[in-house]
Tab-separated table of C-alpha atoms and ligand atoms in Angstrom:
chain	number	residue	atom	x	y	z
A	8	MET	CA	-18.564	3.215	-33.987
A	9	ALA	CA	-18.863	-0.526	-33.650
A	10	ALA	CA	-22.657	-0.532	-33.641
A	11	ASP	CA	-25.245	1.685	-35.245
A	12	TYR	CA	-26.466	4.132	-32.655
A	13	ARG	CA	-28.444	6.390	-34.982
A	14	GLN	CA	-31.794	5.485	-33.454
A	15	MET	CA	-30.444	6.379	-29.995
A	16	TRP	CA	-28.999	9.689	-31.206
A	17	THR	CA	-32.303	10.539	-32.915
A	18	GLU	CA	-34.187	9.835	-29.686
A	19	LEU	CA	-31.781	12.143	-27.867
A	20	GLY	CA	-32.610	14.902	-30.355
A	21	LEU	CA	-29.146	15.142	-31.902
A	22	ASP	CA	-28.698	16.771	-35.278
A	23	LEU	CA	-27.432	13.714	-37.135
A	24	PRO	CA	-25.640	15.409	-40.069
A	25	SER	CA	-23.792	17.770	-37.696
A	26	HIS	CA	-23.063	14.924	-35.323
A	27	ASP	CA	-21.710	12.774	-38.180
A	28	ALA	CA	-19.471	15.688	-39.187
A	29	LEU	CA	-18.186	16.030	-35.595
A	30	LEU	CA	-17.428	12.325	-35.268
A	31	GLY	CA	-15.684	12.393	-38.638
A	32	VAL	CA	-13.383	15.221	-37.553
A	33	LEU	CA	-12.729	13.623	-34.165
A	34	GLY	CA	-11.970	10.217	-35.655
A	35	GLN	CA	-9.496	11.765	-38.061
A	36	ALA	CA	-7.815	13.811	-35.323
A	37	TYR	CA	-7.607	10.796	-33.017
A	38	GLY	CA	-5.933	8.731	-35.726
A	39	ASP	CA	-3.456	11.489	-36.572
A	40	ILE	CA	-2.599	12.453	-32.991
A	41	TYR	CA	-3.004	9.279	-30.952
A	42	LEU	CA	-2.774	6.227	-33.142
A	43	SER	CA	0.288	7.558	-34.951
A	44	GLN	CA	2.346	7.533	-31.712
A	45	LYS	CA	5.127	4.973	-31.425
A	46	ASP	CA	5.723	2.557	-28.518
A	47	ARG	CA	2.320	3.018	-26.918
A	48	PRO	CA	1.540	0.732	-23.980
A	49	GLN	CA	-0.824	-2.087	-24.890
A	50	GLY	CA	-3.139	-0.967	-22.116
A	51	MET	CA	-3.978	2.138	-24.176
A	52	GLN	CA	-6.126	-0.094	-26.375
A	53	TYR	CA	-8.820	0.101	-23.714
A	54	PHE	CA	-8.776	3.912	-23.814
A	55	ASP	CA	-8.789	3.864	-27.616
A	56	PHE	CA	-11.894	1.706	-27.389
A	57	VAL	CA	-13.517	4.069	-24.883
A	58	MET	CA	-12.841	6.984	-27.201
A	59	SER	CA	-14.204	5.138	-30.221
A	60	GLU	CA	-17.411	4.486	-28.245
A	61	VAL	CA	-17.599	7.738	-26.301
A	62	HIS	CA	-20.789	8.795	-28.116
A	63	GLY	CA	-21.965	5.198	-28.614
A	64	LEU	CA	-21.621	2.436	-26.070
A	65	ARG	CA	-21.082	4.761	-23.093
A	66	ILE	CA	-24.264	6.675	-23.921
A	67	LYS	CA	-26.133	3.404	-24.290
A	68	GLU	CA	-24.846	2.404	-20.850
A	69	LEU	CA	-26.111	5.672	-19.396
A	70	ARG	CA	-29.537	5.148	-20.937
A	71	ASP	CA	-29.695	1.559	-19.717
A	72	ALA	CA	-28.781	2.774	-16.228
A	73	GLN	CA	-31.540	5.388	-16.417
A	74	GLY	CA	-33.913	2.537	-17.290
A	75	ASN	CA	-32.814	0.983	-13.993
A	76	ASP	CA	-33.760	4.084	-12.035
A	77	ARG	CA	-30.311	5.692	-11.938
A	78	LYS	CA	-29.788	9.402	-12.656
A	79	VAL	CA	-27.112	10.998	-14.809
A	80	ILE	CA	-25.535	14.214	-13.534
A	81	GLY	CA	-23.519	16.363	-15.927
A	82	SER	CA	-21.043	18.962	-14.684
A	83	PHE	CA	-18.317	21.369	-15.779
A	84	CYS	CA	-16.014	21.620	-12.814
A	85	VAL	CA	-13.918	19.520	-10.446
A	86	PHE	CA	-15.649	21.230	-7.517
A	87	VAL	CA	-18.711	19.044	-8.128
A	88	PRO	CA	-18.243	16.083	-5.745
A	89	GLU	CA	-18.718	12.776	-7.514
A	90	GLU	CA	-18.846	11.170	-4.054
A	91	LEU	CA	-22.295	12.683	-3.421
A	92	ILE	CA	-23.564	11.663	-6.860
A	93	LEU	CA	-22.463	8.064	-6.292
A	94	ALA	CA	-24.091	8.124	-2.851
A	95	VAL	CA	-27.521	8.314	-4.550
A	96	ASP	CA	-26.400	5.672	-7.070
A	97	GLY	CA	-26.088	8.399	-9.699
A	98	ILE	CA	-23.609	8.638	-12.562
A	99	SER	CA	-21.326	11.627	-12.967
A	100	VAL	CA	-20.273	12.790	-16.434
A	101	GLY	CA	-18.096	15.706	-17.496
A	102	LEU	CA	-19.636	18.152	-19.958
A	103	CYS	CA	-16.711	20.452	-20.714
A	104	ALA	CA	-15.998	20.457	-24.393
A	105	GLY	CA	-12.612	20.872	-26.020
A	106	ALA	CA	-13.478	21.303	-29.694
A	107	GLU	CA	-14.260	24.294	-31.835
A	108	PHE	CA	-17.724	23.256	-32.931
A	109	GLY	CA	-20.858	25.373	-33.286
A	110	PHE	CA	-18.982	28.557	-32.362
A	111	ASP	CA	-21.093	30.551	-34.844
A	112	LYS	CA	-24.206	29.563	-32.887
A	113	ALA	CA	-22.472	30.117	-29.542
A	114	GLU	CA	-21.411	33.603	-30.591
A	115	GLU	CA	-25.036	34.516	-31.274
A	116	VAL	CA	-25.633	34.360	-27.517
A	117	LEU	CA	-22.174	34.855	-25.982
A	118	PRO	CA	-19.619	37.620	-26.561
A	119	ARG	CA	-16.859	36.639	-28.967
A	120	ASN	CA	-14.296	37.213	-26.257
A	121	THR	CA	-15.577	34.315	-24.152
A	122	CYS	CA	-13.127	31.470	-23.516
A	123	ALA	CA	-13.257	28.527	-25.927
A	124	LEU	CA	-14.266	26.085	-23.184
A	125	ILE	CA	-17.511	27.949	-22.502
A	126	LYS	CA	-18.167	28.631	-26.184
A	127	SER	CA	-17.612	24.989	-26.961
A	128	ALA	CA	-20.112	23.849	-24.301
A	129	PHE	CA	-22.697	26.209	-25.815
A	130	GLY	CA	-21.748	25.219	-29.358
A	131	PHE	CA	-22.272	21.546	-28.544
A	132	LYS	CA	-25.646	22.265	-26.942
A	133	LEU	CA	-26.946	24.664	-29.589
A	134	GLY	CA	-25.551	22.531	-32.412
A	135	LYS	CA	-27.262	19.458	-30.865
A	136	VAL	CA	-24.171	17.274	-31.010
A	137	CYS	CA	-23.564	16.350	-27.356
A	138	PRO	CA	-25.275	13.140	-26.219
A	139	TYR	CA	-24.011	13.720	-22.643
A	140	VAL	CA	-25.858	17.014	-22.259
A	141	GLU	CA	-28.980	15.452	-23.733
A	142	SER	CA	-28.702	12.406	-21.440
A	143	SER	CA	-28.274	14.397	-18.223
A	144	ASP	CA	-31.112	14.372	-15.682
A	145	MET	CA	-29.437	17.283	-13.904
A	146	ILE	CA	-26.678	19.641	-15.006
A	147	VAL	CA	-24.568	21.341	-12.361
A	148	GLY	CA	-23.128	24.775	-13.015
A	149	GLU	CA	-20.839	26.504	-10.526
A	150	ASN	CA	-20.030	30.063	-9.645
A	151	THR	CA	-16.371	30.107	-10.533
A	152	CYS	CA	-15.064	32.505	-13.194
A	153	ASP	CA	-17.286	35.332	-14.427
A	154	GLY	CA	-17.591	33.748	-17.867
A	155	LYS	CA	-19.067	30.529	-16.537
A	156	LYS	CA	-21.171	32.221	-13.879
A	157	LYS	CA	-22.927	34.468	-16.372
A	158	ALA	CA	-23.107	31.852	-19.133
A	159	TYR	CA	-25.098	29.555	-16.823
A	160	GLU	CA	-27.805	32.223	-16.689
A	161	LEU	CA	-28.208	31.654	-20.421
A	162	LEU	CA	-27.738	27.885	-20.220
A	163	LYS	CA	-30.652	27.715	-17.773
A	164	GLU	CA	-32.964	28.564	-20.674
A	165	LEU	CA	-31.526	25.778	-22.829
A	166	VAL	CA	-31.432	22.737	-20.521
A	167	LYS	CA	-34.105	21.155	-18.401
A	168	ASN	CA	-32.624	20.973	-14.898
A	169	LEU	CA	-29.709	23.252	-14.083
A	170	PHE	CA	-28.485	23.323	-10.494
A	171	ILE	CA	-26.152	26.180	-9.600
A	172	LEU	CA	-23.550	25.534	-6.948
A	173	ASP	CA	-22.285	28.702	-5.306
A	174	LEU	CA	-18.562	28.542	-4.582
A	175	PRO	CA	-16.318	30.635	-2.359
A	176	GLN	CA	-13.666	32.889	-3.860
A	177	MET	CA	-11.428	33.043	-0.789
A	178	LYS	CA	-9.901	30.322	1.371
A	179	SER	CA	-11.383	31.700	4.592
A	180	GLU	CA	-13.473	30.093	7.321
A	181	ALA	CA	-16.516	31.838	5.836
A	182	GLY	CA	-15.542	30.376	2.443
A	183	LYS	CA	-15.372	26.892	3.889
A	184	ALA	CA	-18.742	27.328	5.592
A	185	LEU	CA	-20.238	28.381	2.260
A	186	LEU	CA	-18.802	25.305	0.549
A	187	LYS	CA	-20.287	23.052	3.237
A	188	ALA	CA	-23.717	24.678	2.999
A	189	GLU	CA	-23.634	24.343	-0.787
A	190	TYR	CA	-22.620	20.688	-0.706
A	191	GLN	CA	-25.438	20.019	1.754
A	192	ARG	CA	-27.895	21.786	-0.568
A	193	PHE	CA	-26.534	19.775	-3.507
A	194	ALA	CA	-26.888	16.524	-1.521
A	195	LYS	CA	-30.539	17.378	-0.838
A	196	ALA	CA	-31.178	18.149	-4.513
A	197	LEU	CA	-29.639	14.807	-5.462
A	198	GLU	CA	-31.840	13.001	-2.952
A	199	GLU	CA	-34.931	14.713	-4.349
A	200	LEU	CA	-33.988	13.959	-7.947
A	201	SER	CA	-33.165	10.311	-7.314
A	202	GLY	CA	-35.703	9.536	-4.603
A	203	LYS	CA	-32.824	7.911	-2.682
A	204	LYS	CA	-31.507	8.896	0.706
A	205	ILE	CA	-27.804	9.465	1.288
A	206	THR	CA	-26.736	7.199	4.132
A	207	VAL	CA	-23.427	6.782	5.942
A	208	GLN	CA	-22.978	3.525	4.090
A	209	SER	CA	-23.820	4.887	0.598
A	210	LEU	CA	-21.656	7.959	1.074
A	211	LYS	CA	-18.726	5.922	2.354
A	212	LYS	CA	-19.042	3.700	-0.684
A	213	GLY	CA	-19.059	6.762	-2.958
A	214	ILE	CA	-15.974	8.180	-1.249
A	215	GLU	CA	-14.149	4.857	-1.551
A	216	LEU	CA	-14.952	4.514	-5.250
A	217	VAL	CA	-13.678	7.991	-6.105
A	218	ASN	CA	-10.605	7.537	-3.916
A	219	GLN	CA	-9.777	4.311	-5.743
A	220	LYS	CA	-10.038	6.156	-9.051
A	221	ARG	CA	-7.715	8.866	-7.754
A	222	LYS	CA	-5.265	6.356	-6.284
A	223	ALA	CA	-4.983	4.660	-9.672
A	224	ILE	CA	-4.208	8.052	-11.233
A	225	HIS	CA	-1.618	8.732	-8.506
A	226	ARG	CA	0.025	5.437	-9.392
A	227	LEU	CA	0.119	6.458	-13.052
A	228	SER	CA	1.604	9.857	-12.140
A	229	ASP	CA	4.263	8.238	-9.984
A	230	LEU	CA	5.415	6.114	-12.898
A	231	ARG	CA	5.932	9.241	-14.978
A	232	LYS	CA	8.743	10.287	-12.622
A	233	HIS	CA	10.995	7.741	-14.304
A	234	SER	CA	13.357	8.464	-17.113
A	235	PRO	CA	12.737	7.447	-19.816
A	236	ALA	CA	9.052	8.137	-19.192
A	237	PRO	CA	7.047	4.953	-19.714
A	238	ILE	CA	4.018	6.725	-21.232
A	239	SER	CA	3.589	9.805	-23.397
A	240	GLY	CA	2.012	12.963	-22.043
A	241	LEU	CA	-0.683	12.653	-24.712
A	242	ASP	CA	-1.704	9.202	-23.487
A	243	ALA	CA	-1.580	10.247	-19.831
A	244	LEU	CA	-3.744	13.275	-20.652
A	245	LEU	CA	-6.249	11.040	-22.417
A	246	ILE	CA	-6.525	8.837	-19.325
A	247	ASN	CA	-7.113	11.950	-17.222
A	248	GLN	CA	-9.811	13.035	-19.675
A	249	VAL	CA	-11.540	9.632	-19.660
A	250	PHE	CA	-11.619	9.945	-15.822
A	251	PHE	CA	-14.684	12.185	-16.304
A	252	TYR	CA	-16.714	9.823	-18.511
A	253	ASP	CA	-16.080	6.208	-17.731
A	254	ASP	CA	-17.659	3.873	-15.222
A	255	PRO	CA	-15.516	4.423	-12.076
A	256	VAL	CA	-14.871	0.760	-11.258
A	257	ARG	CA	-13.951	-0.155	-14.823
A	258	PHE	CA	-11.816	2.965	-15.162
A	259	THR	CA	-9.878	2.183	-11.973
A	260	ALA	CA	-9.217	-1.385	-13.098
A	261	SER	CA	-8.055	-0.209	-16.543
A	262	VAL	CA	-5.685	2.399	-15.106
A	263	ASN	CA	-4.225	-0.117	-12.662
A	264	LYS	CA	-3.785	-2.588	-15.505
A	265	ILE	CA	-1.837	-0.102	-17.605
A	266	CYS	CA	0.232	0.769	-14.510
A	267	ASP	CA	1.210	-2.909	-14.156
A	268	GLU	CA	2.464	-2.770	-17.724
A	269	LEU	CA	4.286	0.529	-17.151
A	270	GLU	CA	6.010	-0.920	-14.074
A	271	GLN	CA	7.362	-3.658	-16.296
A	272	ARG	CA	8.620	-1.059	-18.734
A	273	VAL	CA	10.293	0.901	-15.972
A	274	SER	CA	11.972	-2.200	-14.557
A	275	LYS	CA	13.437	-2.903	-17.999
A	276	GLY	CA	14.461	0.733	-18.472
A	277	GLU	CA	12.068	1.082	-21.413
A	278	GLY	CA	10.061	4.161	-22.310
A	279	VAL	CA	8.332	6.025	-25.089
A	280	ARG	CA	11.252	8.391	-25.657
A	281	GLY	CA	14.979	8.261	-25.124
A	282	ASN	CA	16.681	9.098	-21.841
A	283	GLY	CA	17.776	12.596	-22.759
A	284	THR	CA	14.343	13.803	-23.921
A	285	PRO	CA	13.512	17.181	-22.334
A	286	ARG	CA	10.826	16.801	-19.667
A	287	ILE	CA	8.031	19.350	-19.439
A	288	VAL	CA	5.313	20.086	-16.886
A	289	ILE	CA	2.266	21.761	-18.341
A	290	SER	CA	0.234	24.088	-16.157
A	291	GLY	CA	-2.869	26.209	-16.514
A	292	SER	CA	-6.412	26.085	-17.909
A	293	PRO	CA	-8.057	22.652	-18.130
A	294	MET	CA	-7.791	20.637	-21.365
A	295	ALA	CA	-11.166	19.074	-22.034
A	296	VAL	CA	-11.398	16.249	-24.542
A	297	PRO	CA	-10.513	16.549	-27.504
A	298	ASN	CA	-8.215	19.493	-26.763
A	299	TRP	CA	-4.850	17.851	-27.484
A	300	LYS	CA	-3.249	20.717	-29.398
A	301	ILE	CA	-0.417	21.763	-27.069
A	302	PRO	CA	0.674	18.262	-25.943
A	303	TRP	CA	0.648	17.167	-29.548
A	304	ILE	CA	2.855	20.101	-30.574
A	305	VAL	CA	5.215	19.550	-27.626
A	306	GLU	CA	5.561	15.825	-28.174
A	307	THR	CA	6.080	16.117	-31.920
A	308	SER	CA	8.805	18.707	-31.272
A	309	GLY	CA	11.155	16.430	-29.353
A	310	ALA	CA	10.053	16.820	-25.704
A	311	ILE	CA	7.813	14.834	-23.387
A	312	ILE	CA	5.154	16.006	-20.944
A	313	VAL	CA	5.556	14.351	-17.547
A	314	GLY	CA	2.824	16.084	-15.533
A	315	GLU	CA	-0.261	18.293	-15.832
A	316	GLU	CA	-0.944	20.999	-13.247
A	317	SER	CA	-4.537	21.246	-14.395
A	318	CYS	CA	-8.064	20.265	-13.395
A	319	VAL	CA	-7.725	17.572	-16.059
A	320	GLY	CA	-4.649	16.403	-14.164
A	321	GLU	CA	-3.230	16.827	-10.688
A	322	ARG	CA	-5.234	19.860	-9.600
A	323	GLY	CA	-8.312	17.702	-10.025
A	324	THR	CA	-7.032	14.437	-8.601
A	325	GLN	CA	-4.266	15.132	-6.099
A	326	TRP	CA	-6.117	14.727	-2.785
A	327	LEU	CA	-8.074	11.834	-1.360
A	328	THR	CA	-11.188	12.223	0.776
A	329	ASN	CA	-10.992	10.925	4.333
A	330	GLU	CA	-13.153	7.796	4.442
A	331	SER	CA	-13.802	7.681	8.196
A	332	GLY	CA	-16.870	9.103	9.900
A	333	ASN	CA	-20.039	7.973	11.670
A	334	SER	CA	-22.537	10.427	10.240
A	335	VAL	CA	-23.420	11.846	6.854
A	336	GLU	CA	-22.501	15.306	8.135
A	337	GLN	CA	-19.058	14.132	9.217
A	338	LEU	CA	-18.478	12.577	5.798
A	339	ILE	CA	-19.640	15.766	4.076
A	340	ASP	CA	-17.134	17.635	6.269
A	341	ASN	CA	-14.440	15.296	4.938
A	342	ILE	CA	-15.557	16.077	1.387
A	343	VAL	CA	-15.448	19.821	2.132
A	344	GLU	CA	-11.916	19.476	3.558
A	345	ARG	CA	-10.761	17.705	0.432
A	346	TYR	CA	-12.343	19.994	-2.155
A	347	PHE	CA	-11.521	23.206	-0.317
A	348	GLN	CA	-7.870	22.567	-1.114
A	349	ILE	CA	-8.391	22.835	-4.894
A	350	ASP	CA	-6.283	25.776	-5.995
A	351	CYS	CA	-8.275	26.999	-8.967
A	352	ALA	CA	-7.204	30.433	-10.168
A	353	ILE	CA	-10.651	31.836	-9.388
A	354	PHE	CA	-9.501	32.005	-5.737
A	355	THR	CA	-7.869	35.117	-4.422
A	356	PRO	CA	-5.160	34.992	-3.286
A	357	ASN	CA	-4.105	31.586	-4.612
A	358	PRO	CA	-0.565	30.888	-3.379
A	359	THR	CA	-0.762	27.089	-3.115
A	360	ARG	CA	-1.032	26.723	-6.886
A	361	LEU	CA	2.478	28.109	-7.394
A	362	GLU	CA	3.779	25.841	-4.627
A	363	HIS	CA	2.136	22.891	-6.340
A	364	ILE	CA	3.733	23.731	-9.702
A	365	LYS	CA	7.129	23.949	-7.988
A	366	SER	CA	6.596	20.609	-6.260
A	367	MET	CA	5.598	18.997	-9.561
A	368	VAL	CA	8.722	20.314	-11.268
A	369	LYS	CA	10.781	18.653	-8.561
A	370	LYS	CA	8.789	15.431	-8.388
A	371	TYR	CA	8.787	14.804	-12.146
A	372	ARG	CA	12.295	16.166	-12.659
A	373	ALA	CA	11.001	18.638	-15.239
A	374	GLN	CA	13.381	20.919	-17.108
A	375	GLY	CA	10.774	23.402	-18.222
A	376	VAL	CA	7.183	24.530	-17.579
A	377	ILE	CA	4.717	25.480	-20.275
A	378	HIS	CA	2.007	27.693	-18.875
A	379	TYR	CA	-1.070	27.236	-20.977
A	380	SER	CA	-4.001	29.662	-20.827
A	381	LEU	CA	-7.097	29.643	-22.916
A	382	GLN	CA	-7.567	33.033	-24.517
A	383	PHE	CA	-9.980	35.160	-22.471
A	384	CYS	CA	-9.455	32.934	-19.419
A	385	GLN	CA	-8.532	35.806	-17.143
A	386	PRO	CA	-7.922	33.805	-13.944
A	387	TYR	CA	-5.152	31.710	-15.511
A	388	GLN	CA	-3.855	34.418	-17.835
A	389	ILE	CA	-3.402	36.764	-14.895
A	390	GLU	CA	-1.713	34.097	-12.751
A	391	SER	CA	0.639	33.151	-15.590
A	392	GLY	CA	2.802	36.275	-15.077
A	393	PRO	CA	3.637	35.674	-11.398
A	394	VAL	CA	4.104	31.943	-12.101
A	395	GLU	CA	6.617	32.712	-14.832
A	396	LYS	CA	8.432	35.272	-12.705
A	397	ALA	CA	8.725	33.004	-9.675
A	398	LEU	CA	9.897	29.948	-11.618
A	399	GLU	CA	12.343	31.829	-13.835
A	400	ALA	CA	13.807	33.429	-10.706
A	401	GLU	CA	14.633	29.908	-9.540
A	402	GLY	CA	16.197	29.037	-12.883
A	403	MET	CA	13.248	27.090	-14.272
A	404	PRO	CA	12.516	27.998	-17.908
A	405	VAL	CA	8.881	28.940	-18.567
A	406	LEU	CA	7.009	29.367	-21.825
A	407	ARG	CA	3.665	31.107	-21.675
A	408	ILE	CA	1.149	30.173	-24.357
A	409	ASP	CA	-2.274	31.779	-24.787
A	410	THR	CA	-4.377	30.006	-27.364
A	411	ASP	CA	-7.820	28.663	-28.248
A	412	TYR	CA	-9.192	25.530	-29.903
A	413	SER	CA	-8.439	26.523	-33.504
A	414	GLN	CA	-5.487	25.166	-35.450
A	415	GLU	CA	-4.680	28.541	-37.006
A	416	ASP	CA	-1.841	29.337	-34.607
A	417	ALA	CA	-0.447	25.770	-34.468
A	418	GLY	CA	2.507	26.575	-36.737
A	419	GLN	CA	3.435	29.674	-34.777
A	420	ILE	CA	3.156	27.827	-31.441
A	421	LYS	CA	5.280	24.988	-32.774
A	422	THR	CA	8.044	27.462	-33.652
A	423	ARG	CA	7.943	28.890	-30.120
A	424	VAL	CA	7.878	25.435	-28.516
A	425	GLU	CA	10.839	24.276	-30.605
A	426	ALA	CA	12.826	27.352	-29.566
A	427	PHE	CA	11.885	26.680	-25.926
A	428	ILE	CA	13.062	23.077	-26.175
A	429	GLU	CA	16.364	24.287	-27.629
A	430	ARG	CA	16.690	26.644	-24.678
A	431	ILE	CA	16.139	23.774	-22.240
A	432	LYS	CA	18.707	21.642	-23.988
A	433	GLY	CA	21.123	24.516	-23.528
B	25	BJ8	S1	-11.797	24.319	-10.596
B	25	BJ8	S2	-10.209	25.642	-13.521
B	25	BJ8	S3	-12.778	23.179	-13.686
B	25	BJ8	S4	-13.511	26.557	-12.703
B	25	BJ8	S5	-10.994	28.146	-18.974
B	25	BJ8	S6	-14.362	28.497	-17.992
B	25	BJ8	S7	-11.729	29.277	-15.661
B	25	BJ8	S8	-12.421	31.365	-18.430
B	25	BJ8	S9	-12.623	25.797	-16.349
B	25	BJ8	FE1	-12.319	25.369	-14.169
B	25	BJ8	FE2	-13.484	24.435	-11.994
B	25	BJ8	FE3	-11.510	26.198	-11.794
B	25	BJ8	FE4	-10.991	23.755	-12.561
B	25	BJ8	FE5	-13.424	30.148	-16.846
B	25	BJ8	FE6	-10.905	29.899	-17.622
B	25	BJ8	FE7	-12.820	29.362	-19.300
B	25	BJ8	FE8	-12.385	27.800	-17.199
């Protein structure tokens, strides 16, 4: 960290020795996984800086904003509309955690066979190492998978202001009506918390800001269609992870800046790997920061990841919200239309997800799909079978990996990934 933030962390109630240990491990992992990559775009320096200050400067910014009467809203799911948060001049931050930290404490309250993403969120809270949780004026939980739904009942006892968003499980008219009613209830809660009214103007501005963020990500994704790919999958994943933490305007500008650089690379036929490098689409459970295990294994085994069918990836960013409308209700309808398309595996049935994976394979000219499920993530584990069957039937090689946040199985996964890459190469 460039500055000493210990006073700030103490005020937030963090456990400083544990927090120091976490930052030490993260710094080491970042150096080994990210900084050791060759031919990185210069524009990644911004994201390196963001990561080096993710518990420092960004938290200070949040606290300064709170001093200026802005509220910080933490959430765990891409169904929470940032547009509404921005419409009350709030700040949205992602709280999903991707590191195995505090699992011993988490397992005192949660069953061992809970997915690592949920355990990690609890571990960070109980271990007092997450400045985002401690900075949040409201935390939004959502009724998605059973693990999250039930874990929020326990989280309610641990945090000061937990708002539960009920979500549909089927893409029916009744499901859409539920989503609308819930977004309206959430909008009201945001107005009460902030003391600010959502207006047509403020909501339009929120929609525009989030759309610009998504458009910048679409531009980045488009550039990954080229061969050789101008950016590694690891770096692209990092940008998708930072999406959830950074100031939206600054983030958009930084992504567009790196895209300018990548366009130059593409025009010169330059990339981070050679032309014949096997191209992989990764699909499945979300990869919250700092969960870089699978991309790191794939990209140190001779392949490159060219797309992520994930909530930290295209499932989370692929649609824009219609910006036109003359009333708040109309704009909320637009938001409902946009979010109702998200094909999370908690929906039943969920056919559009498979179609999306197929379209990504085509768009990014992938030669193989790695389906990644977190252990005990039943929605994605169960969908992985039909996904594999359907893609293999069309001649697309699929590797299914079930894993967690530990490094114990890294060697075994690497062996399987290497064999898969050999299969792709034919
Ligand atoms: S919209 S994927 S962000 S719910 S990994 S906790 S599903 S057992 S994170 Fe998700 Fe929203 Fe869906 Fe996306 Fe449960 Fe699976 Fe754990 Fe998960």
